[in-house]
XYZ file of C-alpha atoms in Angstrom:
275
model
C -0.356 -45.139 -203.143
C -3.857 -45.253 -204.579
C -4.865 -42.776 -207.303
C -7.981 -42.269 -209.433
C -8.390 -40.513 -212.782
C -11.860 -39.674 -214.103
C -13.423 -37.413 -216.713
C -16.306 -36.379 -214.474
C -18.438 -34.526 -217.107
C -19.479 -32.289 -214.242
C -22.823 -30.486 -214.083
C -23.765 -32.012 -217.459
C -24.935 -35.319 -216.000
C -28.423 -35.991 -214.698
C -28.624 -36.396 -210.911
C -25.208 -34.813 -210.490
C -25.623 -34.309 -206.740
C -26.396 -37.972 -206.161
C -23.500 -39.004 -208.376
C -21.163 -36.738 -206.429
C -22.241 -38.557 -203.257
C -21.255 -41.855 -204.897
C -17.837 -40.422 -205.745
C -17.388 -39.071 -202.212
C -18.278 -42.456 -200.725
C -15.789 -44.206 -202.988
C -12.958 -41.749 -202.252
C -13.406 -42.201 -198.513
C -14.098 -45.938 -198.417
C -11.151 -46.678 -200.730
C -8.749 -44.405 -198.882
C -7.613 -42.675 -202.067
C -4.421 -40.650 -201.853
C -5.589 -38.491 -204.702
C -7.763 -37.895 -207.726
C -7.139 -36.393 -211.173
C -10.354 -35.004 -212.663
C -11.175 -33.676 -216.113
C -14.141 -31.594 -217.332
C -14.299 -29.898 -213.960
C -16.707 -27.024 -214.556
C -17.937 -23.825 -212.992
C -20.551 -21.576 -214.550
C -19.257 -18.422 -216.200
C -21.943 -16.368 -214.449
C -21.455 -17.923 -210.982
C -20.250 -15.810 -208.082
C -16.596 -16.041 -206.984
C -15.734 -17.948 -203.808
C -13.677 -15.632 -201.606
C -11.770 -18.302 -199.668
C -12.208 -21.677 -201.397
C -11.708 -24.486 -198.888
C -8.261 -26.148 -199.047
C -7.580 -24.624 -202.497
C -3.945 -24.381 -203.624
C -3.717 -22.104 -206.670
C -1.216 -22.967 -209.395
C 1.971 -21.041 -208.696
C 2.041 -19.454 -212.150
C -1.485 -18.112 -212.582
C -4.233 -16.194 -210.841
C -7.193 -18.539 -210.580
C -10.734 -17.393 -209.783
C -12.780 -20.140 -208.168
C -16.554 -19.801 -208.458
C -18.972 -20.986 -205.799
C -20.237 -23.844 -207.987
C -16.810 -25.161 -209.020
C -17.315 -28.928 -209.081
C -14.016 -29.693 -207.347
C -14.772 -27.165 -204.610
C -18.191 -28.741 -204.008
C -16.555 -32.176 -203.905
C -13.918 -31.057 -201.389
C -16.597 -29.475 -199.195
C -18.580 -32.722 -199.079
C -15.458 -34.655 -198.210
C -14.703 -32.172 -195.422
C -18.225 -32.563 -194.031
C -17.388 -36.241 -193.558
C -14.047 -35.500 -191.916
C -11.741 -35.967 -194.911
C -9.388 -33.148 -195.901
C -8.120 -32.976 -199.470
C -5.904 -30.234 -200.828
C -6.744 -29.339 -204.414
C -5.805 -27.292 -207.454
C -7.698 -26.362 -210.618
C -6.905 -24.613 -213.878
C -9.263 -23.260 -216.525
C -8.834 -24.622 -220.048
C -11.651 -23.186 -222.168
C -15.346 -22.304 -222.365
C -17.455 -25.464 -222.437
C -20.976 -25.738 -223.841
C -21.190 -21.947 -223.950
C -21.902 -21.594 -220.219
C -19.024 -23.198 -218.316
C -15.427 -22.473 -217.513
C -14.099 -25.973 -218.050
C -10.857 -27.167 -216.535
C -8.892 -29.927 -214.875
C -8.315 -30.552 -211.170
C -6.173 -32.566 -208.782
C -7.146 -33.545 -205.227
C -4.520 -34.858 -202.820
C -4.370 -35.989 -199.198
C -0.788 -34.771 -199.131
C 0.048 -31.067 -199.412
C 0.757 -30.153 -203.005
C 2.285 -27.464 -205.156
C 0.789 -27.098 -208.618
C 1.622 -25.566 -211.944
C -0.706 -24.871 -214.880
C 0.826 -25.653 -218.275
C -0.559 -24.494 -221.615
C -0.186 -27.489 -223.934
C -1.892 -26.138 -227.054
C -0.716 -23.609 -229.617
C -4.113 -21.914 -229.096
C -4.326 -19.601 -226.076
C -7.838 -18.178 -226.425
C -10.203 -19.380 -223.707
C -13.266 -19.193 -225.958
C -11.599 -21.712 -228.286
C -12.344 -25.324 -227.336
C -8.952 -26.390 -228.695
C -7.185 -24.518 -225.872
C -5.821 -27.203 -223.540
C -4.176 -27.031 -220.124
C -2.258 -29.621 -218.148
C -2.235 -29.369 -214.362
C 0.863 -30.795 -212.705
C 1.107 -31.184 -208.936
C 4.198 -31.979 -206.904
C 3.855 -33.906 -203.650
C 5.972 -36.065 -201.396
C 5.051 -39.714 -200.796
C 7.188 -41.851 -198.500
C 10.036 -39.314 -198.716
C 9.928 -39.454 -202.528
C 9.111 -36.538 -204.799
C 6.180 -37.343 -207.042
C 4.558 -35.409 -209.879
C 0.948 -36.126 -210.855
C -0.886 -34.589 -213.790
C -4.454 -34.126 -214.950
C -4.993 -33.524 -218.655
C -7.791 -33.595 -221.199
C -6.224 -33.886 -224.628
C -7.611 -33.384 -228.125
C -8.010 -36.049 -230.796
C -5.167 -36.844 -233.180
C -5.460 -34.523 -236.199
C -3.598 -35.743 -239.260
C -4.599 -32.739 -241.367
C -3.627 -29.776 -239.182
C -1.077 -31.533 -236.917
C -2.498 -29.308 -234.155
C -4.446 -31.985 -232.342
C -2.906 -34.392 -229.865
C 0.493 -34.484 -231.530
C 0.974 -30.728 -231.036
C -0.275 -30.909 -227.440
C 2.001 -33.839 -226.661
C 5.041 -31.996 -227.986
C 4.326 -29.085 -225.634
C 3.567 -31.448 -222.747
C 6.874 -33.229 -223.225
C 8.797 -29.943 -223.211
C 7.494 -29.418 -219.679
C 7.606 -33.003 -218.436
C 11.182 -33.564 -219.577
C 12.330 -30.848 -217.156
C 10.932 -32.651 -214.120
C 13.212 -34.739 -211.925
C 11.208 -37.376 -210.131
C 8.589 -40.041 -210.644
C 5.640 -38.910 -212.814
C 2.092 -40.244 -212.991
C 0.472 -39.016 -216.187
C -3.306 -39.119 -215.747
C -6.250 -38.128 -217.845
C -8.477 -38.358 -220.888
C -6.210 -38.834 -223.914
C -8.946 -39.212 -226.550
C -6.927 -41.970 -228.184
C -7.729 -45.687 -227.819
C -5.117 -48.380 -227.229
C -6.044 -50.160 -230.449
C -3.396 -51.512 -232.814
C -1.437 -48.734 -234.544
C -3.152 -45.906 -232.681
C -0.971 -42.846 -233.077
C -1.813 -41.255 -229.711
C -1.178 -44.359 -227.614
C 1.946 -45.302 -229.561
C 3.408 -41.807 -229.137
C 2.839 -41.658 -225.378
C 4.209 -45.142 -224.748
C 7.489 -44.207 -226.404
C 8.234 -42.254 -223.208
C 5.822 -43.549 -220.563
C 4.709 -46.969 -219.314
C 1.037 -47.968 -219.281
C 0.162 -49.026 -215.718
C -2.470 -51.377 -217.174
C 0.384 -53.387 -218.699
C 2.334 -53.348 -215.421
C -0.538 -54.711 -213.302
C -0.486 -58.468 -212.818
C -4.265 -58.823 -212.860
C -5.943 -55.661 -214.187
C -9.695 -55.496 -213.663
C -11.755 -54.099 -216.526
C -10.384 -52.391 -219.594
C -12.667 -49.988 -221.450
C -13.334 -46.461 -220.156
C -16.121 -45.251 -222.461
C -19.248 -46.935 -223.825
C -20.396 -46.388 -227.385
C -21.309 -42.922 -228.668
C -20.467 -40.262 -226.098
C -19.620 -36.596 -226.769
C -16.657 -36.570 -229.123
C -17.162 -40.194 -230.137
C -20.634 -39.997 -231.702
C -20.067 -42.630 -234.373
C -18.304 -45.174 -232.175
C -19.964 -48.576 -232.137
C -17.720 -50.220 -229.556
C -16.307 -49.608 -226.110
C -12.874 -47.986 -226.029
C -10.067 -47.302 -223.575
C -9.106 -43.624 -223.810
C -8.498 -42.760 -220.118
C -5.117 -43.737 -218.719
C -2.603 -43.569 -215.919
C 0.920 -43.752 -217.328
C 4.146 -43.904 -215.295
C 7.471 -42.324 -216.186
C 9.264 -45.573 -215.353
C 8.411 -49.197 -214.569
C 6.967 -49.598 -211.082
C 5.120 -52.162 -209.006
C 1.427 -51.766 -209.803
C -0.523 -53.781 -207.266
C -3.846 -53.194 -209.005
C -5.367 -51.410 -211.986
C -9.171 -51.271 -211.929
C -11.873 -49.694 -214.046
C -14.406 -48.080 -211.709
C -17.839 -46.429 -212.098
C -18.676 -48.624 -215.094
C -22.053 -49.824 -213.839
C -20.601 -53.077 -212.528
C -17.801 -51.852 -210.269
C -19.807 -48.960 -208.749
C -22.610 -47.133 -210.619
C -21.821 -44.925 -213.614
C -21.394 -41.292 -212.558
C -20.142 -39.861 -215.859
C -20.061 -40.636 -219.572
C -16.540 -41.954 -218.863
C -15.508 -44.675 -216.451
C -12.709 -44.113 -213.971
C -9.322 -45.792 -213.642
C -7.802 -46.397 -210.204
C -4.303 -47.744 -209.588
C -2.492 -48.887 -206.466
C 1.266 -48.416 -206.756
C 4.012 -49.506 -204.395
C 6.139 -46.397 -203.853
C 8.761 -48.118 -201.687
């Protein structure tokens, strides 16, 4: 199984249409089974889409998809080229004052999704409101759960940053019975004694560590939104597994060397043996 996670920074990039074409080409040429996307936006003032193509709403919420929803536009372009992807999306909070920002999952296999509030804040105008999307699918007769999340930074003062969100995430994840791929932007580097990374890897396995020959490492360059004073590249985007598994490959993609950059983040793609 081949899966990509990417903070797509949608509609905030220059030449977004051209960059979407690059993503579409990669999805098709690589034969991806699925994609977890973060910062998947639709304008607040955009018109609703009456019957969004291949959309599977989360079972626990009423979701209004707008005509410019980035994931919808992506799925339409894939369909134009003969590739059908089922998809789900949930709305986390207002972004940049004009967007409904959320997370999405695309899958070649049929999926059933659930939207999970993982912050103590539940006000959509508050940027600290965070949602996790979790999709259930069947791969080679095995039940698989895949997530897409965009977490906050660790906050030592309030304790309501990542540590609070992880506690609520774990309450949900611990109830699942099956193999889990935890994908997304964790806003915590894998540096020595990093609280975010250390907390997650108490329960989940980093697929980077499981791959025999991982290609690339860092997922953001210096100084992007949220990391304005960073003077070095960091790895903050991950695919974790709920248990050790055979990871055939773990590659950083869209970094300017392995495909052009299409976001302020690079992507991570893994190939996992599900047998």
